Coordinates of N, CA and C in Angstrom, one line a residue:
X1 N 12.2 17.2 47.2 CA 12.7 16.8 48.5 C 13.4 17.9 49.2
X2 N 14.3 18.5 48.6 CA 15.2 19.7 48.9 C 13.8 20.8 49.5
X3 N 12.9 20.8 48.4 CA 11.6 21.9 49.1 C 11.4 21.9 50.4
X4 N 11.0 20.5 50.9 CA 10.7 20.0 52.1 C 11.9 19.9 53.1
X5 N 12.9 19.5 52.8 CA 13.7 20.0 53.7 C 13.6 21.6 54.0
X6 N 14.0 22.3 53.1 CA 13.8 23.9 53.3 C 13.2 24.6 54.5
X7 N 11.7 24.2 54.0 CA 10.6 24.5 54.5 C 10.4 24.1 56.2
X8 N 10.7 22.8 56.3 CA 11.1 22.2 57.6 C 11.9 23.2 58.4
X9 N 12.9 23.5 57.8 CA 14.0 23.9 58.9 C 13.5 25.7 59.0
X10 N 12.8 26.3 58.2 CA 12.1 27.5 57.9 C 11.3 27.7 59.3
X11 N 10.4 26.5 59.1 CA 8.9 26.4 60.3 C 9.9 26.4 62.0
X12 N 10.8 24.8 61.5 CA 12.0 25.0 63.1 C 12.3 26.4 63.6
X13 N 12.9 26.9 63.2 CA 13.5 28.7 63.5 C 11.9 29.6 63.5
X14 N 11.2 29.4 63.1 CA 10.5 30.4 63.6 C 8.9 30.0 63.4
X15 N 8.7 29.8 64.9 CA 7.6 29.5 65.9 C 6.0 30.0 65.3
X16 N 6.3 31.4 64.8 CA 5.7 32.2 64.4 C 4.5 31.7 63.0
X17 N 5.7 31.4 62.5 CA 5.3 31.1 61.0 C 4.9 29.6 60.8
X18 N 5.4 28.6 61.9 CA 4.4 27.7 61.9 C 2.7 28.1 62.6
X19 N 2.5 28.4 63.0 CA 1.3 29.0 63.4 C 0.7 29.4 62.4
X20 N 1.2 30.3 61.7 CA 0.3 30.6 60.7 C -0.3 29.9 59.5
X21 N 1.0 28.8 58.9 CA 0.8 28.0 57.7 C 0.4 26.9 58.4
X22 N 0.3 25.7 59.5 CA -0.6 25.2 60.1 C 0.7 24.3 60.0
X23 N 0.3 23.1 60.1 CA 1.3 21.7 60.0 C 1.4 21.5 58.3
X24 N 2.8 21.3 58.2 CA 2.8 21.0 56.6 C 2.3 19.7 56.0
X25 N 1.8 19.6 55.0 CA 1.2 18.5 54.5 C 1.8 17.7 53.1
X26 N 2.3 16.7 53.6 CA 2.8 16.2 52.4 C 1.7 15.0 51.7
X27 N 1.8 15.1 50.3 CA 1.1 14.1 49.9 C 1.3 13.7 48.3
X28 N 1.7 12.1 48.7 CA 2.6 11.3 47.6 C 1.4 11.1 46.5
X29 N 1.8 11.0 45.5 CA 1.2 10.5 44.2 C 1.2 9.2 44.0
X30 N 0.4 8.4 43.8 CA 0.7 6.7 43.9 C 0.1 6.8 42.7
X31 N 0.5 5.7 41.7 CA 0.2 5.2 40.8 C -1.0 4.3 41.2
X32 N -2.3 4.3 39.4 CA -3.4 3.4 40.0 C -2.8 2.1 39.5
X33 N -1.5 1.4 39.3 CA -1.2 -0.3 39.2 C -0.7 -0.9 40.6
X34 N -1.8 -1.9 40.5 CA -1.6 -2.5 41.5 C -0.7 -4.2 41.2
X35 N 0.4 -4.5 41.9 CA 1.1 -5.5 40.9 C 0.1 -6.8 41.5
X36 N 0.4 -7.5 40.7 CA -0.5 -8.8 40.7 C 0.3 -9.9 41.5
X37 N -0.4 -10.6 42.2 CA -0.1 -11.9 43.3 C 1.0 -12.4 42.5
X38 N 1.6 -13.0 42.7 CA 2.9 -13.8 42.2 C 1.9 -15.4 42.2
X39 N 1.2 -15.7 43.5 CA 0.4 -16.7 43.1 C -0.5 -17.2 42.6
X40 N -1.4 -16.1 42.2 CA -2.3 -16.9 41.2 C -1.6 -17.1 39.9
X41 N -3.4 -17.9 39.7 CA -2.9 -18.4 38.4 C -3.5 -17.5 37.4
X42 N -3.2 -17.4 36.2 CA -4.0 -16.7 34.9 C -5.3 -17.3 34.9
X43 N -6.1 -16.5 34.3 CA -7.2 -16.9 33.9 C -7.3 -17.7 33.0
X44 N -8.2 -18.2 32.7 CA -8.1 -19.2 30.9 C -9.3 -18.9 30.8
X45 N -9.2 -18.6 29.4 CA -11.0 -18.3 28.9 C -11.1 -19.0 27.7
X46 N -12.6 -19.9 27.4 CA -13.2 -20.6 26.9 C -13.5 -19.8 25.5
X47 N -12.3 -20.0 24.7 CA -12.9 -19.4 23.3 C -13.8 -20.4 22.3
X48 N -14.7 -19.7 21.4 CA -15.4 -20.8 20.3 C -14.0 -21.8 19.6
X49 N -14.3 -22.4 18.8 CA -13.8 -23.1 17.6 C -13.5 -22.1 16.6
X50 N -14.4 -20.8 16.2 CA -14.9 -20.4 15.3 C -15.2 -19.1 15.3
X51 N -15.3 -18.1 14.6 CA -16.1 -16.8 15.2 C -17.0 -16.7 14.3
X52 N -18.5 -16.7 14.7 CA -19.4 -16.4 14.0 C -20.1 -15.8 14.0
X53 N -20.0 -14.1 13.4 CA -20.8 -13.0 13.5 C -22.1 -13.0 13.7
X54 N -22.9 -14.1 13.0 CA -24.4 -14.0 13.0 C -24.7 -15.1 14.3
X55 N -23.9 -15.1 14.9 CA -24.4 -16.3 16.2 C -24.5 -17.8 16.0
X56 N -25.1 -18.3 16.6 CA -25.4 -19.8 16.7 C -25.9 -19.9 15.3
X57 N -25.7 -20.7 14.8 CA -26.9 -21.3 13.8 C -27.3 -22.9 14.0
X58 N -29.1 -23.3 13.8 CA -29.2 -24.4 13.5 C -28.2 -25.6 13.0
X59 N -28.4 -26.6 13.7 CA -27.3 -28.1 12.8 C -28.3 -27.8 11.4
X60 N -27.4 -28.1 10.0 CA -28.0 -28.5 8.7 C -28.9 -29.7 8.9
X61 N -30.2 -29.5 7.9 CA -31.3 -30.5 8.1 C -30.1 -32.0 7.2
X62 N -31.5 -33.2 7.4 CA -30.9 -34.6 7.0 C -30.9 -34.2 5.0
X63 N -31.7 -33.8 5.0 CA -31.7 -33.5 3.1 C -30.3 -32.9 2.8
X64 N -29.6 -32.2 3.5 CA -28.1 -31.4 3.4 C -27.5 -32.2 3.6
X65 N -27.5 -33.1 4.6 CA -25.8 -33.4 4.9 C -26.5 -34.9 4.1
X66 N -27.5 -35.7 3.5 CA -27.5 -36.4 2.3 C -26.5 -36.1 1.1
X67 N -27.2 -34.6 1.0 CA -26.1 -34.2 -0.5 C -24.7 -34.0 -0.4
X68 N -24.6 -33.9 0.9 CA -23.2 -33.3 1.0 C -22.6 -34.6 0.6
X69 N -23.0 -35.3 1.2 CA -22.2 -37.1 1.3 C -22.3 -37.7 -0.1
X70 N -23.3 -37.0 -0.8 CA -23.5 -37.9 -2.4 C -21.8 -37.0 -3.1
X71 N -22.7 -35.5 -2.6 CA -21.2 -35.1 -3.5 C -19.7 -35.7 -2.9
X72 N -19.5 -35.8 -2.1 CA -18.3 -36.2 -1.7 C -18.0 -37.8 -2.0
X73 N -19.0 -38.1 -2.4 CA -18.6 -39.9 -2.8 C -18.4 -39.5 -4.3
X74 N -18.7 -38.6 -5.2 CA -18.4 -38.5 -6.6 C -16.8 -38.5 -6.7
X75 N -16.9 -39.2 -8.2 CA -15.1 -39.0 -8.4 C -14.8 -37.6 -8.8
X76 N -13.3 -37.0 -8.6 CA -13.1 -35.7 -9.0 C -13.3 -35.1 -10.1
X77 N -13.7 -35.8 -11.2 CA -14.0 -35.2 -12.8 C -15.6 -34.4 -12.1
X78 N -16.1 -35.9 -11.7 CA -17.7 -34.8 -11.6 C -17.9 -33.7 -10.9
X79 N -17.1 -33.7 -9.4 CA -17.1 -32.9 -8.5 C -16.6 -31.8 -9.2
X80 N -15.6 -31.6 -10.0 CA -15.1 -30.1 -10.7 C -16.1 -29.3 -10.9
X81 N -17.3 -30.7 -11.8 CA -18.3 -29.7 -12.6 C -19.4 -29.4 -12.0
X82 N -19.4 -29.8 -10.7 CA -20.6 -29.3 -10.1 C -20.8 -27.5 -9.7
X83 N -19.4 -26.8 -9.4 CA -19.6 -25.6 -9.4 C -20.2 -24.4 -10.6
X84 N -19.8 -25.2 -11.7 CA -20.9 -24.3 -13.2 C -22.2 -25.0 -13.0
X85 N -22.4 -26.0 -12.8 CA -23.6 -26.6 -13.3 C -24.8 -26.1 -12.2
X86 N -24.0 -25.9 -10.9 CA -24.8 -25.0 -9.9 C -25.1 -23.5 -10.2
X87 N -24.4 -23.1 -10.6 CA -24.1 -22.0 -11.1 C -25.1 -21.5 -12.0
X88 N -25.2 -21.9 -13.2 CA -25.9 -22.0 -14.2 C -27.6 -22.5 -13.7
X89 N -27.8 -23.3 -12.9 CA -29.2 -23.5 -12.3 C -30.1 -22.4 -11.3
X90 N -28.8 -22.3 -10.5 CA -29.2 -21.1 -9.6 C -29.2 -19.3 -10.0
X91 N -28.8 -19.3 -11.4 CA -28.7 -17.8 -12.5 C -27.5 -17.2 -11.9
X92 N -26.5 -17.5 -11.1 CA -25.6 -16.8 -11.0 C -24.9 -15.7 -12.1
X93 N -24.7 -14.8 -11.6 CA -24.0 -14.1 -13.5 C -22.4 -14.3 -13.4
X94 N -22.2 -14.8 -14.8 CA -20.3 -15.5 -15.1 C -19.7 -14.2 -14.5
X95 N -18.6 -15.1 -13.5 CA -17.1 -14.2 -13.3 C -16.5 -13.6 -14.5
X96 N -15.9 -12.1 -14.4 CA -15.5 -11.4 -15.4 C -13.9 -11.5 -14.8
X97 N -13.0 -12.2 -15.7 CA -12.1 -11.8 -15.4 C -11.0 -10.2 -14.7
X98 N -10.3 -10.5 -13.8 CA -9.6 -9.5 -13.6 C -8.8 -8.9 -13.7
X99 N -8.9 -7.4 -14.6 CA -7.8 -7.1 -15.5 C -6.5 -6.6 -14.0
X100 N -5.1 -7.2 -14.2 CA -4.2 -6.7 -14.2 C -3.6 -5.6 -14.8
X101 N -3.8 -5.0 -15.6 CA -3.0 -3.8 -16.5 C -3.1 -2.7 -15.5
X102 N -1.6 -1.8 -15.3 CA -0.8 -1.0 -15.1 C -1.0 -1.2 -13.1
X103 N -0.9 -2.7 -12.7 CA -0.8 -3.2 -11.3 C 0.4 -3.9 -11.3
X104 N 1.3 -3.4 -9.8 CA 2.6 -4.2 -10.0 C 2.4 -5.5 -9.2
X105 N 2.5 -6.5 -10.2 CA 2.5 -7.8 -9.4 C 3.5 -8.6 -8.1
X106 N 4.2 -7.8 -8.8 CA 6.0 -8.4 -8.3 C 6.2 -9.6 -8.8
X107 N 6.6 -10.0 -7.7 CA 7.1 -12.1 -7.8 C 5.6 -12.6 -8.0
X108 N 4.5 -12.1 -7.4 CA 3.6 -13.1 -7.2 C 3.1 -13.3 -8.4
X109 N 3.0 -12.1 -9.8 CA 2.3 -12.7 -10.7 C 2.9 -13.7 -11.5
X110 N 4.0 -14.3 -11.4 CA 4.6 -15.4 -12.1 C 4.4 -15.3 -13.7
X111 N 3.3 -16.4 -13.6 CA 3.4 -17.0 -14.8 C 2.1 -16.0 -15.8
X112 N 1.1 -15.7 -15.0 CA -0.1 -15.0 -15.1 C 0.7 -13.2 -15.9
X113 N 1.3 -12.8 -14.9 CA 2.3 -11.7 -15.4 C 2.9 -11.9 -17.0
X114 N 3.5 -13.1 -17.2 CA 4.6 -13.5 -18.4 C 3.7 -13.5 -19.2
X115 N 2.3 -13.9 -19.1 CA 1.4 -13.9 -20.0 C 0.8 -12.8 -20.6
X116 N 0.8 -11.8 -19.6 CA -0.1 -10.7 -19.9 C 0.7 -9.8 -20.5
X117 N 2.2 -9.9 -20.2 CA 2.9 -9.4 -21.3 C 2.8 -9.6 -22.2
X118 N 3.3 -10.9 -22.8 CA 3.0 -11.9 -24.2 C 1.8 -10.8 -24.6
X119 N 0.6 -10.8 -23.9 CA -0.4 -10.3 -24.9 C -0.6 -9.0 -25.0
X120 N 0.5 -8.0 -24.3 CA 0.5 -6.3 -24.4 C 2.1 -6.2 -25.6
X121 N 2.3 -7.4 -26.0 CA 3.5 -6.7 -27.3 C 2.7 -7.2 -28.4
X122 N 1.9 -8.1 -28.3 CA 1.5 -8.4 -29.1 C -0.3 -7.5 -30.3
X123 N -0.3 -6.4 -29.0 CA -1.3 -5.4 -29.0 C -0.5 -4.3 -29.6
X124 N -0.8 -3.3 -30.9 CA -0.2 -2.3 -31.8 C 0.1 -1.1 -30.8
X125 N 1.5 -0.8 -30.6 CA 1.7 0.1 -29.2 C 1.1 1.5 -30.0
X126 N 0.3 2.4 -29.4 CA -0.3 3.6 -30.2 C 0.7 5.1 -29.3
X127 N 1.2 4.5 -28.3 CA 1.9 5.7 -27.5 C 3.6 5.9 -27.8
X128 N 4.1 6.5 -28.4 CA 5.5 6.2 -28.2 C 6.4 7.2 -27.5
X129 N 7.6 6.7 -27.4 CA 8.5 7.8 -26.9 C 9.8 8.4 -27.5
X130 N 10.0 9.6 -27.4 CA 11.2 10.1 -28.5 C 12.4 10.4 -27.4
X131 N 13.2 9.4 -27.8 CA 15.1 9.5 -27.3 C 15.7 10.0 -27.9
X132 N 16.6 11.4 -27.6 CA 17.7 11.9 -28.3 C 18.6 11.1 -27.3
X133 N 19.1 10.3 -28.7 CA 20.5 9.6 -28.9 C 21.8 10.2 -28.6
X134 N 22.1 11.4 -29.6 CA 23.4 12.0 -29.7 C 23.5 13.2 -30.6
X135 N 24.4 14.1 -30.6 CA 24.2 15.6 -31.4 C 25.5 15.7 -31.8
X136 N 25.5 16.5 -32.6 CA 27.0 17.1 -33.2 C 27.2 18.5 -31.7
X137 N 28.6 18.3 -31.6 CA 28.6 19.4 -30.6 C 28.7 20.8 -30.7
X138 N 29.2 20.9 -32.7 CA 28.3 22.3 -33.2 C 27.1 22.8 -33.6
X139 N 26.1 21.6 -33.4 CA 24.9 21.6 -33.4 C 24.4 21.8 -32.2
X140 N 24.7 22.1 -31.1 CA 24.0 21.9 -29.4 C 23.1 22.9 -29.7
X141 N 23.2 24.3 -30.1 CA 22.2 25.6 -29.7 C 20.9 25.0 -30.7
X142 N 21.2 24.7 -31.7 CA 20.1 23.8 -32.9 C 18.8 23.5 -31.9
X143 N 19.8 22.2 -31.8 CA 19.4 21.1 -30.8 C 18.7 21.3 -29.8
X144 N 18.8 22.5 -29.1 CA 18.0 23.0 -27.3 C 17.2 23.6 -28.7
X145 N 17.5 24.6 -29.4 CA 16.3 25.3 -30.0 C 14.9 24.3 -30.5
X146 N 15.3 23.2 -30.8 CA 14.1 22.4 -31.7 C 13.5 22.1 -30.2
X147 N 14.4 21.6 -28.9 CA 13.8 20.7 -27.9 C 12.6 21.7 -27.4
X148 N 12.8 22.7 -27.0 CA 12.5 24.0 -26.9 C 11.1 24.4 -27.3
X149 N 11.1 23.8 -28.5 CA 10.0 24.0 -29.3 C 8.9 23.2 -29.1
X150 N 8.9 21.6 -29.3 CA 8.2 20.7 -28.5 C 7.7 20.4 -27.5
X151 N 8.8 20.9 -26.6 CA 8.0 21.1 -25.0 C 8.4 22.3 -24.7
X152 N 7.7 22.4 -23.2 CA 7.1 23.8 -22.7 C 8.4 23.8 -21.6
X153 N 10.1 23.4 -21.8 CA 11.3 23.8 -20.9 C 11.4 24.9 -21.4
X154 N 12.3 26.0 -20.6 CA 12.7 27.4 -20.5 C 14.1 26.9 -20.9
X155 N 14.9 27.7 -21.4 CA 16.2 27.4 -21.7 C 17.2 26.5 -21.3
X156 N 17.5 27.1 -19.7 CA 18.3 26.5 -19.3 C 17.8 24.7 -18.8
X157 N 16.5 24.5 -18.6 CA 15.8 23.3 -18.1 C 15.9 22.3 -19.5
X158 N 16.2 23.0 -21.1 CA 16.1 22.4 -22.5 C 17.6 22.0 -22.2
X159 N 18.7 23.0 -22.1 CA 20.1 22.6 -21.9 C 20.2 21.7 -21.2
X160 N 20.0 21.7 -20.1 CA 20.4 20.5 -19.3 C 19.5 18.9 -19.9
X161 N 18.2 19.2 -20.2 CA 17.8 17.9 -20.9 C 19.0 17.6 -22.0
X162 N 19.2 18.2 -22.8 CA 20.2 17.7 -24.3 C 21.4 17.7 -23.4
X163 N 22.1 18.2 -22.4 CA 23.2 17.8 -21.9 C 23.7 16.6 -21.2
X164 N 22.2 15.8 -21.1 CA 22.3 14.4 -20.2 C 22.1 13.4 -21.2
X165 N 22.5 13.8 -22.4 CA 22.5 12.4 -23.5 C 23.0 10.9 -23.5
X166 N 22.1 9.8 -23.6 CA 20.8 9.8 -23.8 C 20.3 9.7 -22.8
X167 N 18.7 10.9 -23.5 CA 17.4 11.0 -22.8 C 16.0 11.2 -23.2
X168 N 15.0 10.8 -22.8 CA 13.4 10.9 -23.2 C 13.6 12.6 -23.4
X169 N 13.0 12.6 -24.4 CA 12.5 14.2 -24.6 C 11.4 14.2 -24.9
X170 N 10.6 13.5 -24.6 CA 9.0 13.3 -25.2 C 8.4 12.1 -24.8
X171 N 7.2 12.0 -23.9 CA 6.9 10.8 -24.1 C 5.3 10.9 -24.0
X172 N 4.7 9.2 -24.8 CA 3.5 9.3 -24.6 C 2.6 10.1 -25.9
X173 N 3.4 10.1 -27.5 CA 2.9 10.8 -28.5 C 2.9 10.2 -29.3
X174 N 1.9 10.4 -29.8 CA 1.9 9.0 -31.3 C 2.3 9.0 -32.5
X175 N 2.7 8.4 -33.3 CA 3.6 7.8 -34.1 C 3.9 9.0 -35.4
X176 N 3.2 9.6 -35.8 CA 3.1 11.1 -36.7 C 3.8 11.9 -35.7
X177 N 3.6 12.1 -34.9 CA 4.2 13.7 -33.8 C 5.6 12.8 -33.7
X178 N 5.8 11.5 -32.9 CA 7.1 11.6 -33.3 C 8.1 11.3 -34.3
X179 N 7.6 10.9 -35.2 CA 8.1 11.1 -36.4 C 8.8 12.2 -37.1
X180 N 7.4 13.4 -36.8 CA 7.9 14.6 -36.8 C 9.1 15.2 -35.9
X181 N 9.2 15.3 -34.7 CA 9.8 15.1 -33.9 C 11.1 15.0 -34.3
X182 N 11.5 13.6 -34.6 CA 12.4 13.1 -35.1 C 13.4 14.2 -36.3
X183 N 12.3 13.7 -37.3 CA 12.7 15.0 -38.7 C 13.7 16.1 -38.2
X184 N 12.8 16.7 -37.4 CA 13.5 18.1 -36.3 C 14.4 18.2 -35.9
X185 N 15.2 17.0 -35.1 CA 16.1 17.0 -34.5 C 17.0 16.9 -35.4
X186 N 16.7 15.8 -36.3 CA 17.5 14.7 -37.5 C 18.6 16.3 -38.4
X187 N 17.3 17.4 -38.7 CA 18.0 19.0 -39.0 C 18.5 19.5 -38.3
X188 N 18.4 19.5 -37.2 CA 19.3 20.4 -36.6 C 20.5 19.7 -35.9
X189 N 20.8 18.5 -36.4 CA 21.9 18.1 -36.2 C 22.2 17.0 -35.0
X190 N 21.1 16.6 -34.4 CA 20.9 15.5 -33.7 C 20.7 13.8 -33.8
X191 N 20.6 13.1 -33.4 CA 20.3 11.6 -33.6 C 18.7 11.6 -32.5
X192 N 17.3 11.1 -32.8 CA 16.6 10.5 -32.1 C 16.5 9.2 -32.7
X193 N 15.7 8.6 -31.9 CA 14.8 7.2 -31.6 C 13.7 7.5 -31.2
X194 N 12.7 6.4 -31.7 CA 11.0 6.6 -31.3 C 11.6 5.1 -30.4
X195 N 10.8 4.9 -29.5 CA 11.0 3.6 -28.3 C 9.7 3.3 -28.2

């Protein structure tokens, strides 16, 4: 706006120079929303019941909605067993159960969860893990030396593991390695645990 003021009073004073740039032209930018009537009304549109990808279909013949009605007059013992017994006529192949193992269920797996634990302690754990417990504190250099040895830390990354007692120093080895393991420490003046 200041432009156009400017410019105005530029052309005013000198005669000249309007002449040359012609009449100035201003021109507003309007937005393309145009606001809507206050009085109409909304549209309403005619949705299905239903959405059904493949379109219309035929009403079911009289031989269908027969059976539908026999099955629905059966008491609920029979009705349960109608879904194997269809199943089994029509060659369906049996549902395989679905493994949950290493999926976090949360709250939802309840009772299904409590179970599938039940039957993972009850399975021979083949993976274990080695905890240094505690060390003699004139044992510490021992102690980084053995950790040292087992895994692939650089000194100071061994120190600080043995200095955050207790901690995993191994995990995921099976029951000979940490055994051994163990032995190792047990010399050079430490306490482990296999977990």
């Amino acid at each position: 706006m200041k432009f156009i003021a400017l410019a105005r009073s530029v052309c005013a004073h000198h005669p000249a120079f309007r002449e040359i740039t012609g009449p100035l032209q201003v021109r507003y930018f309007q937005h393309d929303f145009v606001p809507r009537d206050p009085k109409t009304k909304p549209k309403k549109y005619k949705y299905p019941l239903y959405y059904d990808p493949y379109g219309p279909r035929p009403p079911p013949s009289e031989k269908v909605i027969e059976i539908a009605e026999r099955i629905a007059a059966l008491p609920p013992e029979e009705r349960s067993q109608i879904g194997s017994v269809l199943g089994y006529k029509l060659k369906h192949p049996k549902l395989q159960p679905i493994s949950t193992e290493g999926m976090d269920l949360g709250s939802q797996g309840g009772e299904a969860a409590a179970g599938a634990a039940k039957v993972e302690e009850k399975k021979e754990k083949t993976a274990f893990d080695v905890k240094l417990e505690k060390f003699d504190a004139a044992a510490k250099i021992k102690v980084i030396k053995e950790v040292r040895a087992f895994t692939n830390l650089g000194l100071k990354e061994a120190k600080d593991l043995v200095e955050k007692v207790p901690c995993v120093l191994k995990q995921g080895v099976t029951k000979d390695e940490a055994n051994g393991i163990i032995e190792k420490i047990k010399a050079a003046g430490g306490v482990a645990v296999m977990e």
